[in-house]
Amino acid sequence: MAISVMEAAVVACVVAVGTVIPEGVAVATVTAAVARPMAGDPRNDAAHSIRTGPIFNSPKGGSAKRDAIADQIGRLIAGTPSGQTITIAMYHFASLDTAAQLVAANRRGVHVQVVLDHESTAYTAYRTLRRLGHNTHKRSWVVVCRRDRGCIGPSFNHNKFFLFSSTLGTRDVVVQTSANATDGARDTQWNDALIIEDTGVRAGYLRYFNDLAAQHATADYHRTVQSGPYRIDFFPWAKGDPISDALDKVSCAGGTRLRLSLGHFTWAPIAQRLWKLDDEGCRVQVVFDRIGRRAARRMTKPNGRNGGPEIRYLSENARVYAHSKYLLIDGGYQGKKQKVVFTGSNNYTAVGFHGHDEAMITIADGALEDQYAANFDTLFGHAHQVKGTGLASVPEAVLEQDDGRLTGSVE
């Protein structure tokens, strides 16, 4: 698959800036180059600058809040100059306006390269994206994963990320989001997006994207990239998961708080660890759209010394529902007090870790965690409390099939 000289240079820098870590090897932090504005593009002009950090939509607000993530994506697309590259991996792509923006960008000389799960071919927006062509040796194209599997993993391409070689005067912009490119992601779901400027992060994502486009099938892709403060995990993994690994490094001494927002939560090993941490004195709060029966049993287990985790559901039955996929740690982690954000496209399910094509970012950043915590508090306030203990305390409407095999709900 042909890429430009600029793209090749970015991929090459992963050795110096974003270190790719194979499974089982300790992760070492590498200082990343700071993304710099392009010459002639004034960064001090608010209308022509990048606002890094999180974006949260609100299906309960007006159009500005509802469309907050999609509007920012549109702004970044519009701000990409001729000769630069926009790279996208997406599960469901049904947004007609975003598709039209990408085709318009291609017409003005932007290289637009898209990898979609096969399910996206059912949408009208795909007909628009087909105008990009399918020849990966050209500057713009769209590739579709094979039916009933991911481009790499044995299930779906569940990714939701955008990469910009340069936009609005800034190089190496990455947008990792929980939102599909659909109207439903705006109108009926609570979602988050994290915007980053980092050469090594984009290089790591670009390497993964190229493997997606080439459809290098494996059930054990397991790659980790570390660039400065950012750790990025790419999936599927054959076994284990980074969230269980992280929870094993949490200490409840001194009052640690854990907040988790998910669409689907069926991975029992994480549920078991959360109950245990609550029992040890951490404050654990969880909001979800759907929960598996085994996970629900573990989360509502009786006789916890601190009453058990605080769990609430924000369900599709009420029209709007939780779809963000993040974990927040505020307190003892890896032997010191810190605030950490884990966010990406993974639901906490067996298929989310072991079957799908997915990506997850981890960063220790107090200000960022505070912003995510404020969003979590909003979601938690809208959600419905699960009262009591035992599986019977969880409404049947929010329970779903456990996914020990590679099936189950996605989104």
PDB file of C-alpha atoms in Angstrom, residues 1-153:
ATOM      1  CA  MET A   1       0.000   0.000   0.000  1.00  0.00           C
ATOM      2  CA  ALA A   2       1.568   3.269  -1.118  1.00  0.00           C
ATOM      3  CA  ILE A   3       2.005   6.178   1.284  1.00  0.00           C
ATOM      4  CA  SER A   4       3.517   9.594   0.793  1.00  0.00           C
ATOM      5  CA  VAL A   5       7.075  10.552   1.694  1.00  0.00           C
ATOM      6  CA  MET A   6       5.722  12.589   4.603  1.00  0.00           C
ATOM      7  CA  GLU A   7       3.696   9.615   5.857  1.00  0.00           C
ATOM      8  CA  ALA A   8       6.710   7.323   5.582  1.00  0.00           C
ATOM      9  CA  ALA A   9       8.741   9.750   7.653  1.00  0.00           C
ATOM     10  CA  VAL A  10       6.063   9.800  10.348  1.00  0.00           C
ATOM     11  CA  VAL A  11       5.930   6.007  10.488  1.00  0.00           C
ATOM     12  CA  ALA A  12       9.715   5.829  10.694  1.00  0.00           C
ATOM     13  CA  CYS A  13       9.749   8.152  13.688  1.00  0.00           C
ATOM     14  CA  VAL A  14       7.869   5.580  15.781  1.00  0.00           C
ATOM     15  CA  VAL A  15      11.248   4.051  16.602  1.00  0.00           C
ATOM     16  CA  ALA A  16      12.548   7.317  18.023  1.00  0.00           C
ATOM     17  CA  VAL A  17       9.368   8.830  19.421  1.00  0.00           C
ATOM     18  CA  GLY A  18       6.667   6.201  19.900  1.00  0.00           C
ATOM     19  CA  THR A  19       8.161   2.888  20.932  1.00  0.00           C
ATOM     20  CA  VAL A  20       6.184  -0.199  19.923  1.00  0.00           C
ATOM     21  CA  ILE A  21       6.196  -2.664  22.790  1.00  0.00           C
ATOM     22  CA  PRO A  22       5.558  -6.377  22.089  1.00  0.00           C
ATOM     23  CA  GLU A  23       3.526  -8.426  24.556  1.00  0.00           C
ATOM     24  CA  GLY A  24       5.350  -9.284  27.758  1.00  0.00           C
ATOM     25  CA  VAL A  25       7.936  -6.501  27.511  1.00  0.00           C
ATOM     26  CA  ALA A  26       7.953  -3.709  30.080  1.00  0.00           C
ATOM     27  CA  VAL A  27       6.814  -0.325  28.792  1.00  0.00           C
ATOM     28  CA  ALA A  28       9.374   2.477  28.991  1.00  0.00           C
ATOM     29  CA  THR A  29       8.395   6.109  28.638  1.00  0.00           C
ATOM     30  CA  VAL A  30       9.862   7.916  25.641  1.00  0.00           C
ATOM     31  CA  THR A  31       9.772  11.686  25.345  1.00  0.00           C
ATOM     32  CA  ALA A  32       7.701  12.735  22.330  1.00  0.00           C
ATOM     33  CA  ALA A  33       8.410  15.656  20.057  1.00  0.00           C
ATOM     34  CA  VAL A  34       5.992  18.507  20.629  1.00  0.00           C
ATOM     35  CA  ALA A  35       3.653  19.097  17.690  1.00  0.00           C
ATOM     36  CA  ARG A  36       4.463  22.482  16.137  1.00  0.00           C
ATOM     37  CA  PRO A  37       2.317  24.840  14.101  1.00  0.00           C
ATOM     38  CA  MET A  38       3.031  24.895  10.386  1.00  0.00           C
ATOM     39  CA  ALA A  39       4.695  28.049   9.075  1.00  0.00           C
ATOM     40  CA  GLY A  40       2.211  30.725   8.073  1.00  0.00           C
ATOM     41  CA  ASP A  41      -0.663  29.352  10.166  1.00  0.00           C
ATOM     42  CA  PRO A  42      -1.293  31.593  13.196  1.00  0.00           C
ATOM     43  CA  ARG A  43      -2.021  29.421  16.227  1.00  0.00           C
ATOM     44  CA  ASN A  44      -3.099  32.411  18.327  1.00  0.00           C
ATOM     45  CA  ASP A  45      -6.218  32.843  16.192  1.00  0.00           C
ATOM     46  CA  ALA A  46      -8.954  30.918  18.014  1.00  0.00           C
ATOM     47  CA  ALA A  47     -10.804  30.288  14.764  1.00  0.00           C
ATOM     48  CA  HIS A  48      -7.735  28.573  13.299  1.00  0.00           C
ATOM     49  CA  SER A  49      -6.270  26.596  16.195  1.00  0.00           C
ATOM     50  CA  ILE A  50      -6.537  23.174  17.778  1.00  0.00           C
ATOM     51  CA  ARG A  51      -8.243  22.733  21.122  1.00  0.00           C
ATOM     52  CA  THR A  52      -6.669  19.603  22.570  1.00  0.00           C
ATOM     53  CA  GLY A  53      -8.211  17.628  25.397  1.00  0.00           C
ATOM     54  CA  PRO A  54     -11.628  16.027  25.814  1.00  0.00           C
ATOM     55  CA  ILE A  55     -14.930  16.778  24.142  1.00  0.00           C
ATOM     56  CA  PHE A  56     -18.212  15.451  25.516  1.00  0.00           C
ATOM     57  CA  ASN A  57     -21.521  15.536  23.730  1.00  0.00           C
ATOM     58  CA  SER A  58     -24.859  15.735  25.513  1.00  0.00           C
ATOM     59  CA  PRO A  59     -27.967  14.263  23.895  1.00  0.00           C
ATOM     60  CA  LYS A  60     -29.943  16.133  26.550  1.00  0.00           C
ATOM     61  CA  GLY A  61     -28.771  19.580  25.413  1.00  0.00           C
ATOM     62  CA  GLY A  62     -29.389  21.709  22.357  1.00  0.00           C
ATOM     63  CA  SER A  63     -27.734  21.174  18.971  1.00  0.00           C
ATOM     64  CA  ALA A  64     -24.372  22.648  20.043  1.00  0.00           C
ATOM     65  CA  LYS A  65     -24.023  20.163  22.908  1.00  0.00           C
ATOM     66  CA  ARG A  66     -25.520  17.288  20.953  1.00  0.00           C
ATOM     67  CA  ASP A  67     -23.200  17.804  17.965  1.00  0.00           C
ATOM     68  CA  ALA A  68     -20.083  18.830  19.929  1.00  0.00           C
ATOM     69  CA  ILE A  69     -17.921  15.906  18.782  1.00  0.00           C
ATOM     70  CA  ALA A  70     -19.175  15.792  15.176  1.00  0.00           C
ATOM     71  CA  ASP A  71     -18.780  19.562  14.804  1.00  0.00           C
ATOM     72  CA  GLN A  72     -15.165  19.408  15.968  1.00  0.00           C
ATOM     73  CA  ILE A  73     -14.428  16.557  13.558  1.00  0.00           C
ATOM     74  CA  GLY A  74     -15.927  18.644  10.767  1.00  0.00           C
ATOM     75  CA  ARG A  75     -13.768  21.592  11.750  1.00  0.00           C
ATOM     76  CA  LEU A  76     -10.619  19.475  11.647  1.00  0.00           C
ATOM     77  CA  ILE A  77     -11.563  18.068   8.230  1.00  0.00           C
ATOM     78  CA  ALA A  78     -12.206  21.558   6.878  1.00  0.00           C
ATOM     79  CA  GLY A  79      -8.892  22.751   8.320  1.00  0.00           C
ATOM     80  CA  THR A  80      -6.789  20.094   6.553  1.00  0.00           C
ATOM     81  CA  PRO A  81      -4.870  21.669   3.646  1.00  0.00           C
ATOM     82  CA  SER A  82      -4.156  20.187   0.232  1.00  0.00           C
ATOM     83  CA  GLY A  83      -1.402  17.577   0.238  1.00  0.00           C
ATOM     84  CA  GLN A  84      -2.052  16.500   3.850  1.00  0.00           C
ATOM     85  CA  THR A  85      -3.680  13.237   4.945  1.00  0.00           C
ATOM     86  CA  ILE A  86      -6.808  12.348   6.911  1.00  0.00           C
ATOM     87  CA  THR A  87      -6.885   8.749   8.156  1.00  0.00           C
ATOM     88  CA  ILE A  88     -10.030   7.160   9.634  1.00  0.00           C
ATOM     89  CA  ALA A  89     -10.967   3.774  11.095  1.00  0.00           C
ATOM     90  CA  MET A  90     -14.653   3.408  11.971  1.00  0.00           C
ATOM     91  CA  TYR A  91     -17.174   0.752  12.930  1.00  0.00           C
ATOM     92  CA  HIS A  92     -20.450   2.399  11.871  1.00  0.00           C
ATOM     93  CA  PHE A  93     -20.187   5.266   9.372  1.00  0.00           C
ATOM     94  CA  ALA A  94     -23.654   6.588   8.534  1.00  0.00           C
ATOM     95  CA  SER A  95     -23.141  10.348   8.821  1.00  0.00           C
ATOM     96  CA  LEU A  96     -23.964  11.920   5.456  1.00  0.00           C
ATOM     97  CA  ASP A  97     -22.514  15.305   6.403  1.00  0.00           C
ATOM     98  CA  THR A  98     -19.178  13.844   7.547  1.00  0.00           C
ATOM     99  CA  ALA A  99     -18.984  11.724   4.371  1.00  0.00           C
ATOM    100  CA  ALA A 100     -19.637  14.821   2.244  1.00  0.00           C
ATOM    101  CA  GLN A 101     -16.953  16.760   4.145  1.00  0.00           C
ATOM    102  CA  LEU A 102     -14.409  14.039   3.411  1.00  0.00           C
ATOM    103  CA  VAL A 103     -15.257  13.903  -0.285  1.00  0.00           C
ATOM    104  CA  ALA A 104     -15.001  17.701  -0.463  1.00  0.00           C
ATOM    105  CA  ALA A 105     -11.586  17.520   1.232  1.00  0.00           C
ATOM    106  CA  ASN A 106     -10.433  14.994  -1.341  1.00  0.00           C
ATOM    107  CA  ARG A 107     -11.545  17.314  -4.147  1.00  0.00           C
ATOM    108  CA  ARG A 108      -9.330  20.094  -2.804  1.00  0.00           C
ATOM    109  CA  GLY A 109      -6.297  17.789  -2.758  1.00  0.00           C
ATOM    110  CA  VAL A 110      -6.415  16.243   0.711  1.00  0.00           C
ATOM    111  CA  HIS A 111      -5.496  12.544   0.897  1.00  0.00           C
ATOM    112  CA  VAL A 112      -8.447  10.776   2.547  1.00  0.00           C
ATOM    113  CA  GLN A 113      -7.948   7.152   3.615  1.00  0.00           C
ATOM    114  CA  VAL A 114     -10.719   5.224   5.380  1.00  0.00           C
ATOM    115  CA  VAL A 115     -11.080   1.697   6.826  1.00  0.00           C
ATOM    116  CA  LEU A 116     -14.618   0.592   7.670  1.00  0.00           C
ATOM    117  CA  ASP A 117     -16.234  -2.437   9.200  1.00  0.00           C
ATOM    118  CA  HIS A 118     -18.327  -4.323   6.650  1.00  0.00           C
ATOM    119  CA  GLU A 119     -21.544  -3.287   8.437  1.00  0.00           C
ATOM    120  CA  SER A 120     -20.999   0.287   7.221  1.00  0.00           C
ATOM    121  CA  THR A 121     -21.665  -0.782   3.636  1.00  0.00           C
ATOM    122  CA  ALA A 122     -25.386  -0.843   4.495  1.00  0.00           C
ATOM    123  CA  TYR A 123     -25.466   2.941   4.972  1.00  0.00           C
ATOM    124  CA  THR A 124     -26.124   5.571   2.311  1.00  0.00           C
ATOM    125  CA  ALA A 125     -23.009   7.416   3.512  1.00  0.00           C
ATOM    126  CA  TYR A 126     -20.897   4.540   2.180  1.00  0.00           C
ATOM    127  CA  ARG A 127     -22.087   5.308  -1.350  1.00  0.00           C
ATOM    128  CA  THR A 128     -20.674   8.787  -0.888  1.00  0.00           C
ATOM    129  CA  LEU A 129     -17.371   7.487   0.462  1.00  0.00           C
ATOM    130  CA  ARG A 130     -17.024   5.099  -2.486  1.00  0.00           C
ATOM    131  CA  ARG A 131     -16.217   8.169  -4.588  1.00  0.00           C
ATOM    132  CA  LEU A 132     -12.797   8.041  -2.940  1.00  0.00           C
ATOM    133  CA  GLY A 133     -12.123   4.784  -4.791  1.00  0.00           C
ATOM    134  CA  HIS A 134     -10.698   1.527  -3.488  1.00  0.00           C
ATOM    135  CA  ASN A 135      -7.161   1.565  -4.893  1.00  0.00           C
ATOM    136  CA  THR A 136      -4.808   1.857  -1.912  1.00  0.00           C
ATOM    137  CA  HIS A 137      -1.939   2.832  -4.228  1.00  0.00           C
ATOM    138  CA  LYS A 138      -3.695   6.150  -4.865  1.00  0.00           C
ATOM    139  CA  ARG A 139      -3.872   9.150  -2.540  1.00  0.00           C
ATOM    140  CA  SER A 140      -7.466   8.543  -1.390  1.00  0.00           C
ATOM    141  CA  TRP A 141      -9.464   5.354  -0.858  1.00  0.00           C
ATOM    142  CA  VAL A 142     -11.888   3.447   1.313  1.00  0.00           C
ATOM    143  CA  VAL A 143     -11.266  -0.163   2.402  1.00  0.00           C
ATOM    144  CA  VAL A 144     -13.925  -2.427   3.902  1.00  0.00           C
ATOM    145  CA  CYS A 145     -13.159  -5.345   6.213  1.00  0.00           C
ATOM    146  CA  ARG A 146     -14.379  -8.762   5.216  1.00  0.00           C
ATOM    147  CA  ARG A 147     -17.919  -9.718   6.167  1.00  0.00           C
ATOM    148  CA  ASP A 148     -18.468 -11.052   9.702  1.00  0.00           C
ATOM    149  CA  ARG A 149     -14.962 -10.327  10.998  1.00  0.00           C
ATOM    150  CA  GLY A 150     -12.628  -7.436  11.671  1.00  0.00           C
ATOM    151  CA  CYS A 151      -9.834  -6.292   9.412  1.00  0.00           C
ATOM    152  CA  ILE A 152      -7.406  -7.847  11.925  1.00  0.00           C
ATOM    153  CA  GLY A 153      -9.443  -9.561  14.645  1.00  0.00           C
TER     154      GLY A 153
END
